[in-house]
Short mmCIF file of C-alpha atoms and ligand atoms in Angstrom, two decimals:
data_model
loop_
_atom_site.label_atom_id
_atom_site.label_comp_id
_atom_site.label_asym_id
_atom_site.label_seq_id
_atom_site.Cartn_x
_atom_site.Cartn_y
_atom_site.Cartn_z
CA UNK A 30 -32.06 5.48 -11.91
CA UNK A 31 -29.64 3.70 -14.18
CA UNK A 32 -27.02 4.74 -16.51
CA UNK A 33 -24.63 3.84 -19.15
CA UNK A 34 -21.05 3.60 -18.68
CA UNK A 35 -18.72 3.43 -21.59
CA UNK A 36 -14.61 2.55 -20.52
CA UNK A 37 -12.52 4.11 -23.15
CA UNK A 38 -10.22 3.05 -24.44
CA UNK A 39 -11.42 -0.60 -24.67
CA UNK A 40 -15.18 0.49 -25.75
CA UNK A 41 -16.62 -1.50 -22.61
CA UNK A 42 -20.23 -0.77 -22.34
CA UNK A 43 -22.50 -1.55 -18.84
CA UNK A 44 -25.27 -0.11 -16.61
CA UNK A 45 -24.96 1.65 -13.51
CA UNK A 46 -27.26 2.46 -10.76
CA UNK A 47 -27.16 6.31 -9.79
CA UNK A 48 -25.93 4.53 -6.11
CA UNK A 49 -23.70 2.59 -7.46
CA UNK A 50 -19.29 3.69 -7.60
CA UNK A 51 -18.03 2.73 -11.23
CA UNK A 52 -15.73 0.29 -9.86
CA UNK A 53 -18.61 -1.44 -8.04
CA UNK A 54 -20.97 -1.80 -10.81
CA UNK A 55 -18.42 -2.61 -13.33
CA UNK A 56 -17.32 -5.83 -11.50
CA UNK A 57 -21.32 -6.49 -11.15
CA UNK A 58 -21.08 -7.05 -14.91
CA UNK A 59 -17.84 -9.56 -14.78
CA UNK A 60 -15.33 -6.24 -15.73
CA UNK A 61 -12.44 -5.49 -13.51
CA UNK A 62 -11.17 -2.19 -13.49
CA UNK A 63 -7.99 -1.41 -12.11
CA UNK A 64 -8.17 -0.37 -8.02
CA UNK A 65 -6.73 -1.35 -4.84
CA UNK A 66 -8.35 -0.44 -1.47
CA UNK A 67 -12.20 0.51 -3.10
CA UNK A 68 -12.49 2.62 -0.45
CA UNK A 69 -11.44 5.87 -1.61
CA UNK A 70 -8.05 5.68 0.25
CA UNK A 71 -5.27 4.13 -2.41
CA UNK A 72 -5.82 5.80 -5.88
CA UNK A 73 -5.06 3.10 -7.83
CA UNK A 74 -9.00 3.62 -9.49
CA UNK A 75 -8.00 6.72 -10.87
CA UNK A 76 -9.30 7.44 -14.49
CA UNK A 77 -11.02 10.31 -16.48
CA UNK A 78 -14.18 11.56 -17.30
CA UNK A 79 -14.10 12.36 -20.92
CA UNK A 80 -17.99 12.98 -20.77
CA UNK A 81 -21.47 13.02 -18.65
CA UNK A 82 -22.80 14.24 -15.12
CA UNK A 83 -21.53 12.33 -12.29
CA UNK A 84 -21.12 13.18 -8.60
CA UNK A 85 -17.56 12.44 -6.85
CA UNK A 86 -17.53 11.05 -3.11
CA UNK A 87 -15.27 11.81 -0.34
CA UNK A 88 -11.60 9.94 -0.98
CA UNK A 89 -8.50 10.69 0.86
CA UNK A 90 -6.40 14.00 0.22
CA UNK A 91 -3.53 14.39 -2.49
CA UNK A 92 -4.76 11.35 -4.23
CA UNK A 93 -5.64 13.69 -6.41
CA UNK A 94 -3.66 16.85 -7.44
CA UNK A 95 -5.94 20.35 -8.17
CA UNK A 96 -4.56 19.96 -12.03
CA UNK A 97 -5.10 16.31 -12.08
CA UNK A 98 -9.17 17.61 -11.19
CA UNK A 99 -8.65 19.90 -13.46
CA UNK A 100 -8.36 17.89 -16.18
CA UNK A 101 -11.52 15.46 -15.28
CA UNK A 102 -9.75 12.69 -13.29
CA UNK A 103 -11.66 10.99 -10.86
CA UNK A 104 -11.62 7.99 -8.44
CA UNK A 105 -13.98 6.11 -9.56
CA UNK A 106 -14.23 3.74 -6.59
CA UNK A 107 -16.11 7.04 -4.99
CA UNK A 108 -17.75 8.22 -8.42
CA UNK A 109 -21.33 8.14 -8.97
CA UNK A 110 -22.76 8.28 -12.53
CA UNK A 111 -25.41 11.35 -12.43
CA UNK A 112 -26.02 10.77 -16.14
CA UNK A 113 -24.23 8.63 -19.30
CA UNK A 114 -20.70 8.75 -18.82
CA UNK A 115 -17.83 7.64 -21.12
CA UNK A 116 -14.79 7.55 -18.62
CA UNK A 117 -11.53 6.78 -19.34
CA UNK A 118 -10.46 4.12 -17.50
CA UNK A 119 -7.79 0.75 -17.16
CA UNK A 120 -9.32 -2.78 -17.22
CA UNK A 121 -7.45 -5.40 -15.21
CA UNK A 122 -5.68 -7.53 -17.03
CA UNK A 123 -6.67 -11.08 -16.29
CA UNK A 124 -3.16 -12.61 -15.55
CA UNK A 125 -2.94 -14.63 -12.34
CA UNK A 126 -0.04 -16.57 -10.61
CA UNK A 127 -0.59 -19.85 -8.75
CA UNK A 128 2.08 -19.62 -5.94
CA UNK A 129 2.90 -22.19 -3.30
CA UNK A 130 3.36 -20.90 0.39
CA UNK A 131 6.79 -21.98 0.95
CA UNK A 132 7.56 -20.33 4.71
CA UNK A 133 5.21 -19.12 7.30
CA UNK A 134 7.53 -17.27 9.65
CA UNK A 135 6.65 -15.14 12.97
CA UNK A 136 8.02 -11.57 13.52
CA UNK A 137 5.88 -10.69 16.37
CA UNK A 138 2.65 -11.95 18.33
CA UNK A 139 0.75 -10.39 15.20
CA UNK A 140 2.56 -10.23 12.39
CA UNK A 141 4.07 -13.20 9.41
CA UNK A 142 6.22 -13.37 7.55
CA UNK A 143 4.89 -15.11 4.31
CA UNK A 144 6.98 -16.70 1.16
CA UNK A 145 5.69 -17.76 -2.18
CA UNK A 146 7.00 -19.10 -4.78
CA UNK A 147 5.06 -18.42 -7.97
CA UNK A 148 4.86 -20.61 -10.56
CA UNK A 149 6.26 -18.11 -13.00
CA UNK A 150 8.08 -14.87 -12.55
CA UNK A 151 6.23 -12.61 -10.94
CA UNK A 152 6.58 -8.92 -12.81
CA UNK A 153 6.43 -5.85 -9.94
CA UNK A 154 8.19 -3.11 -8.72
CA UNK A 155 9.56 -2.32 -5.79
CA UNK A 156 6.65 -0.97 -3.61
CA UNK A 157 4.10 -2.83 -5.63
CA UNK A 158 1.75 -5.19 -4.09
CA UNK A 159 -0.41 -7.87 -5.15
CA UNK A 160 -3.91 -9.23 -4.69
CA UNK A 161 -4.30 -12.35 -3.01
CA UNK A 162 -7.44 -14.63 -3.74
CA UNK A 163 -8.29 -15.75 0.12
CA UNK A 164 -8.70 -19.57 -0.78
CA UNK A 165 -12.19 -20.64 -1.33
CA UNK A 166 -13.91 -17.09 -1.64
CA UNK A 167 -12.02 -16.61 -5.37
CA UNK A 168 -14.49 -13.28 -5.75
CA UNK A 169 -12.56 -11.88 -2.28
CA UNK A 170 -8.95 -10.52 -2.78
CA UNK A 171 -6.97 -8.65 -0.67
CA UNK A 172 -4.11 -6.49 -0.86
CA UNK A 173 -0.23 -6.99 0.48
CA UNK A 174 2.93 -5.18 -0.05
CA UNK A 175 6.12 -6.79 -1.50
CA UNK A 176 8.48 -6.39 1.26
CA UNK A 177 11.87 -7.10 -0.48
CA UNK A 178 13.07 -5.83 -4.42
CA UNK A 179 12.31 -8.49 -7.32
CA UNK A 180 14.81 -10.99 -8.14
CA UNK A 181 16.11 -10.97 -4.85
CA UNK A 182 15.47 -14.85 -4.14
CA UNK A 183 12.10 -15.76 -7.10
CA UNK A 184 9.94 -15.91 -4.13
CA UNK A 185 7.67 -13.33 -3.21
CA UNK A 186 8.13 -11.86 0.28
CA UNK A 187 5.06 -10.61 2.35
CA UNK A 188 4.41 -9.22 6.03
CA UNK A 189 1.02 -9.83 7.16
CA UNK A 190 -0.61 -8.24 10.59
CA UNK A 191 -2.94 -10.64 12.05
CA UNK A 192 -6.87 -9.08 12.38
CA UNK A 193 -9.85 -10.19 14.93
CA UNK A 194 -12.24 -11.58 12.80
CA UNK A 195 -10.27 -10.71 9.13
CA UNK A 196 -10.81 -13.72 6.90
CA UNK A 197 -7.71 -13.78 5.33
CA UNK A 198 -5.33 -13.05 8.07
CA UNK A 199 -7.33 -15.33 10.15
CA UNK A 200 -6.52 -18.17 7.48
CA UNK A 201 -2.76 -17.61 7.22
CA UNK A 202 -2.38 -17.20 10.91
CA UNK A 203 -4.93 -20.51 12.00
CA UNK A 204 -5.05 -22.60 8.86
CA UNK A 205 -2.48 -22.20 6.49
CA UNK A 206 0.26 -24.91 5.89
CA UNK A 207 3.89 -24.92 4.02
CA UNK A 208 2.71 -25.89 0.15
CA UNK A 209 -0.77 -24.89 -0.04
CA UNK A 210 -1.51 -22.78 -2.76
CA UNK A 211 -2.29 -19.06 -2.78
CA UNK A 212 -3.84 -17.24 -6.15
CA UNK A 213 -2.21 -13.81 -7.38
CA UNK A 214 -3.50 -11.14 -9.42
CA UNK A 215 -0.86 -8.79 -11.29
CA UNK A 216 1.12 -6.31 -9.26
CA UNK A 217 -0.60 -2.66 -8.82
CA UNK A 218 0.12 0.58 -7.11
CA UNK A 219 2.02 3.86 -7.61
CA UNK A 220 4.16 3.75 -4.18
CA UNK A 221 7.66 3.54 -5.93
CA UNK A 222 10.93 5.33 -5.35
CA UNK A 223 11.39 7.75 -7.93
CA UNK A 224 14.42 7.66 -9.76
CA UNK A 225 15.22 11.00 -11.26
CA UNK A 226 15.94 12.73 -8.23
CA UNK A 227 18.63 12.71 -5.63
CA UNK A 228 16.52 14.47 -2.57
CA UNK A 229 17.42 12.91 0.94
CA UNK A 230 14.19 10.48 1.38
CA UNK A 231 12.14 10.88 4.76
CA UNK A 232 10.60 7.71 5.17
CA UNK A 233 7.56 7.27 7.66
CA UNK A 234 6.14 4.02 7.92
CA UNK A 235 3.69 2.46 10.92
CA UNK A 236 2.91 -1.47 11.86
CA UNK A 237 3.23 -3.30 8.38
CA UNK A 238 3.66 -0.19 6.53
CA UNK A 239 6.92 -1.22 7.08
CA UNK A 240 7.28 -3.67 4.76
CA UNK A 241 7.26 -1.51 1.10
CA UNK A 242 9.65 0.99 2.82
CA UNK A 243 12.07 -2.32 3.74
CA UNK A 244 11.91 -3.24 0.05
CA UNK A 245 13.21 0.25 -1.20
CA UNK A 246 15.62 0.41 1.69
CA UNK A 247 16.59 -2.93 0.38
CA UNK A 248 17.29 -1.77 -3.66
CA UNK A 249 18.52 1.37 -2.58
CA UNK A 250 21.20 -0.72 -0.60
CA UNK A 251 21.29 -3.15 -3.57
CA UNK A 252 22.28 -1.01 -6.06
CA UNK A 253 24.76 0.90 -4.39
CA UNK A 254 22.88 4.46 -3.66
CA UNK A 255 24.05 6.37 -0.59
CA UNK A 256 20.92 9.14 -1.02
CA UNK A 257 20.71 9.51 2.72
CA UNK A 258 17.09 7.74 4.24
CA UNK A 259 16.10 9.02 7.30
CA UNK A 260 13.27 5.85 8.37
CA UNK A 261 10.64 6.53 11.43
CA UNK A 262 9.22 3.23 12.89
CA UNK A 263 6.29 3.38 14.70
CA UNK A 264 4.32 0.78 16.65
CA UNK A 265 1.65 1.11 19.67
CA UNK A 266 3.93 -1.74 21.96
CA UNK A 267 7.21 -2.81 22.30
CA UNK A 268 5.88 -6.21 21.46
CA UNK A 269 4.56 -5.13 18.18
CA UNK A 270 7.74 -4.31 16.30
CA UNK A 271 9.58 -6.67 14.29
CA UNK A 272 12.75 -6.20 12.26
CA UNK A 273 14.25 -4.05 14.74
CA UNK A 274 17.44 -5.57 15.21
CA UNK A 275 17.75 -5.81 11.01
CA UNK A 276 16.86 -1.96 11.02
CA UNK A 277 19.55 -1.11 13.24
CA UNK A 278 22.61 -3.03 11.50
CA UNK A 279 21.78 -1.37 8.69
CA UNK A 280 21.60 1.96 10.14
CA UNK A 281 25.12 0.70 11.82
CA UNK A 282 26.70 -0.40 8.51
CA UNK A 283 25.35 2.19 5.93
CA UNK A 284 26.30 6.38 6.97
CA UNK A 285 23.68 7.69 5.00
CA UNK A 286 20.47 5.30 6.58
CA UNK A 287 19.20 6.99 10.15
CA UNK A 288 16.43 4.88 12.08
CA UNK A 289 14.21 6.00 14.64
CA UNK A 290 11.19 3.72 16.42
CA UNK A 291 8.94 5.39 17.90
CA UNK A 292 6.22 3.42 20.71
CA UNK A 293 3.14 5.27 21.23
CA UNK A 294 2.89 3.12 24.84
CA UNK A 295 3.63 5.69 27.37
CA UNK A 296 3.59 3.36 30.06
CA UNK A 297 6.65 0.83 28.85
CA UNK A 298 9.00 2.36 31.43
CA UNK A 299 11.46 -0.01 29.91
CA UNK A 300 11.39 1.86 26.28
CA UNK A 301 14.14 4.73 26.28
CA UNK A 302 13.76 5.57 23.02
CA UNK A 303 11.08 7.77 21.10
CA UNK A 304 7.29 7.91 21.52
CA UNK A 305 4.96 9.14 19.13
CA UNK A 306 5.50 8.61 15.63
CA UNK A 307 4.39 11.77 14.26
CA UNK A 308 5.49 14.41 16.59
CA UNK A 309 8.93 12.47 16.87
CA UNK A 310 8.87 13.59 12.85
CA UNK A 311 8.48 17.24 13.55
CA UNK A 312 10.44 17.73 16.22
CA UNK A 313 13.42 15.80 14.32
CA UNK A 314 14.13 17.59 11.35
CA UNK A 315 13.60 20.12 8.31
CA UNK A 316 11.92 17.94 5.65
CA UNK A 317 10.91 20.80 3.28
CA UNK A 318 13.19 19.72 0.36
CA UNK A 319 12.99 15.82 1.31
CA UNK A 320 11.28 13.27 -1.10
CA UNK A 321 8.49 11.60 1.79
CA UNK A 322 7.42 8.01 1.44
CA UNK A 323 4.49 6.84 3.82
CA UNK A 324 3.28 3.71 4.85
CA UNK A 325 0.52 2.81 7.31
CA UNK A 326 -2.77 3.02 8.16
CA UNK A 327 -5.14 5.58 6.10
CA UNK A 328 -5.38 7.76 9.63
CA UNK A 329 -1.84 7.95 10.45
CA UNK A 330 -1.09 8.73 6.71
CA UNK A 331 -4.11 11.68 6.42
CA UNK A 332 -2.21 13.04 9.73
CA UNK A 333 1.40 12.66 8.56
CA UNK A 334 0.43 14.97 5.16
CA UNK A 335 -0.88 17.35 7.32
CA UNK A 336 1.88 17.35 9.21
CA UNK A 337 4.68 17.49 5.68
CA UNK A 338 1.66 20.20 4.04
CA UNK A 339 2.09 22.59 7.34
CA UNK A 340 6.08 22.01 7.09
CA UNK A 341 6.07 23.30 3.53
CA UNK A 342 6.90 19.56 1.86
CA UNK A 343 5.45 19.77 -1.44
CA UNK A 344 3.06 17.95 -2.34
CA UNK A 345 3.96 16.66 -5.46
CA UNK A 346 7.12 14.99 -3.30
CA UNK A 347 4.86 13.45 -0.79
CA UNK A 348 4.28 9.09 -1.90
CA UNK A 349 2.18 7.30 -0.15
CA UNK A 350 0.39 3.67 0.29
CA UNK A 351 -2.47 3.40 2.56
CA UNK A 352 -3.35 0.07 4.10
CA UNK A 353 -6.61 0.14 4.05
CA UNK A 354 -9.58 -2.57 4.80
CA UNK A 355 -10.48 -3.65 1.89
CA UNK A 356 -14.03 -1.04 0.39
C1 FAD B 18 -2.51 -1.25 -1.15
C2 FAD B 18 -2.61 -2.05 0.13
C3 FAD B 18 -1.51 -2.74 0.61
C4 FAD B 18 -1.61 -3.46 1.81
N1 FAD B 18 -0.50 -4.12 2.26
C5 FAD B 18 -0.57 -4.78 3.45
C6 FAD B 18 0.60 -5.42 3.98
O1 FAD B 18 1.68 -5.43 3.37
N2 FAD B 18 0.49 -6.05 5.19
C7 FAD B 18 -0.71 -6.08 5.88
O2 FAD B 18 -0.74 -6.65 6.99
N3 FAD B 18 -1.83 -5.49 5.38
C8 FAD B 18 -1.79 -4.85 4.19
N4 FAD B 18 -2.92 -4.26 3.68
C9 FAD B 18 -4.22 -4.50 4.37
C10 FAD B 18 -4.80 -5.84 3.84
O3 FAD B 18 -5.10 -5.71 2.46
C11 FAD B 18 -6.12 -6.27 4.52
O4 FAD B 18 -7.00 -5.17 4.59
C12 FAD B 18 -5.91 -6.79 5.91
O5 FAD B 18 -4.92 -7.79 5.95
C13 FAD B 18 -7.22 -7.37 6.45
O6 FAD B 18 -7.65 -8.47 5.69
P1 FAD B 18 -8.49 -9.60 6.39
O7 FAD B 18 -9.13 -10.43 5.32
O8 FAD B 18 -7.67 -10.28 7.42
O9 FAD B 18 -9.62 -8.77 7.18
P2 FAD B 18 -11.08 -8.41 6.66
O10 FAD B 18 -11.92 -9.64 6.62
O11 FAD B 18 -10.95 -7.61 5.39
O12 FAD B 18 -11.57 -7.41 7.79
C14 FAD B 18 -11.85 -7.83 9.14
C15 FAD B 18 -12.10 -6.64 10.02
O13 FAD B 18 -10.90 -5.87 10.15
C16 FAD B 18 -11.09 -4.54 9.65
N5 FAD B 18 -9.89 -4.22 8.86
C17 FAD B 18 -9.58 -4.77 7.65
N6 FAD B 18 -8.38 -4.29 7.22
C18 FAD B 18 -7.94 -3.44 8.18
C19 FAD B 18 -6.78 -2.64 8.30
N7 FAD B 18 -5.82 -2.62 7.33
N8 FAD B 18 -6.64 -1.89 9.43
C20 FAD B 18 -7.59 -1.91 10.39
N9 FAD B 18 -8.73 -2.65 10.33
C21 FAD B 18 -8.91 -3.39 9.23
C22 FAD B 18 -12.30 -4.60 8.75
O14 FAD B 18 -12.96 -3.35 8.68
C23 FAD B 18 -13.15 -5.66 9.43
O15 FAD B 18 -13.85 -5.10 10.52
C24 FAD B 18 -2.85 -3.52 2.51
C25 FAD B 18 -3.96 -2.83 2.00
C26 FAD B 18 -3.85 -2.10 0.83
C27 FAD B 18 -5.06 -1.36 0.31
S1 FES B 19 -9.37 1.65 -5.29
FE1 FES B 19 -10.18 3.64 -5.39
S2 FES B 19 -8.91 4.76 -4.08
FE2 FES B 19 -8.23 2.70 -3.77
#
């Protein structure tokens, strides 16, 4: 059964199959709406339903707040239309970058460090990221967090975890050469520090999920703020961290920043420090009144807000930015 889908404000009219998410069918018909992971996990599809029947799918918790469903928002990469729908809804803007890969540097056996330099400035926040065309397939993008504050040197700064069998990661890691060209869309997401409040931040951030958190640390240091950060590192094995040695000057040269890695590998006899990300976390503080930023994969970031939920953090103080394979 098909169905009409209007996008208000811009009056956008197209059909959708009853087994079709909005996001899905809209980019069947050339329209981009706004999203990130399309898989239910980032929130960056979030719009309204101003009218119609329509059946919501399973996405992951506190992307949505009760009075946020209260008031008919939805995540439309998980939204079925059961009827006509007019939805309220933002349509990508059409802006891309051409950028030029200027350094390909290792941090560990699986992870790059990647520079661009786009051919214009590239407009973000810190704790944006950006889609990246994978060269060749121009329909396939995927997602990647800034990893330093704009302006810091006009090139774009990236940290990139090699995947068996993931086309793009299997590119930059095989293929890709200084000065070949990489394709942008504008910068998306919600994952930002927020600036009207003064609450020590409890940063948790796993494997690449690093690399956001590094860019607030970074603006936070930048501009002079001594709100005290409290960052856990986690990684599986010792060989899979990188930036350690950055992490820990800073921790040496700032008071108010406190690091702690965490290896979930129980059998490095050589690690003495932490193991296990999340019950390093509760066993290392009270974070009730702390402002929580996450970073990592979509299972250790359902677990950590359990975790902040049963230790009374609010939820409205809980960020979060959930690297997920792209829907
Ligand atoms: C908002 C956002 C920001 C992100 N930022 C970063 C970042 O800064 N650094 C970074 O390294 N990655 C980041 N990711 C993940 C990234 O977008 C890709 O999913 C990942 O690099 C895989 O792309 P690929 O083309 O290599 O693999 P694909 O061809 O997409 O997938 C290959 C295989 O790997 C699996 N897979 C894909 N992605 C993941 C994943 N993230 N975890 C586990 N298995 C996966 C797929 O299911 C598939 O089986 C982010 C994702 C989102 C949604
Ligand atoms: S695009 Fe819908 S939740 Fe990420």
């Amino acid at each position: 059964m098909e169905y009409e889908i209007c996008l208000e404000p811009s009056g956008i009219r197209f059909m959708a199959d009853e087994h079709q998410n909005i996001v899905e069918a809209a980019k069947q018909h050339g329209i981009s709406i706004k999203h990130g992971c399309a898989s239910g996990s980032c929130g960056d599809c979030k719009g309204t339903i101003l009218s119609g029947a329509s059946e919501q799918g399973p996405f992951m918790p506190l992307l949505l707040l009760p009075t946020e469903r209260a008031a008919g928002m939805a995540i439309l990469c998980k939204l079925y239309p059961r009827s006509d729908l007019r939805l309220h809804a933002e349509v990508v803007r059409k802006d891309t970058w051409k950028t030029e890969i200027t350094q390909l540097t290792p941090l560990a056996w699986n992870v790059l460090e990647l520079r661009l330099r786009p051919e214009r400035p590239y407009p973000y926040r810190t704790g944006q990221y950006a889609r990246i065309a994978i060269p060749g397939r121009p329909d396939q993008w995927r997602s990647y967090s800034m990893a330093t504050p704009p302006g810091t040197t006009g090139e774009l700064v990236f940290h990139i975890r090699e995947l068996p069998g993931g086309i793009f990661s299997q590119w930059l890691f095989h293929t890709a050469q200084r000065g070949d060209a990489l394709i942008l869309g504008a910068a998306q997401g919600e994952f930002a520090l927020s600036p009207d409040n003064d609450r020590d931040m409890l940063c948790i951030a796993a494997g690449t999920g690093l690399a956001p958190i590094e860019a607030m640390i970074q603006e936070s240091i930048a501009l002079g703020r001594t709100r005290p950060i409290h960052l856990f590192y986690g990684a599986r094995k010792r060989a899979d961290f990188y930036h350690l040695e950055e992490l820990t000057r800073w921790s040496q040269q700032y008071p108010h920043i406190t690091i702690t890695s965490t290896l979930s590998d129980r059998q490095d006899a050589s690690w003495t420090g932490a193991h296990r990300l999340l019950p390093t976390v509760a066993a290392s503080g009270h974070w009730k009144d702390h402002e929580v930023y996450l970073c990592g994969s979509p299972g250790m970031i359902e677990a950590a807000i359990d975790l902040l939920l049963s230790h009374d953090v609010r939820h409205d103080h809980i960020h979060f930015d959930a690297f997920a394979p792209n829907g």
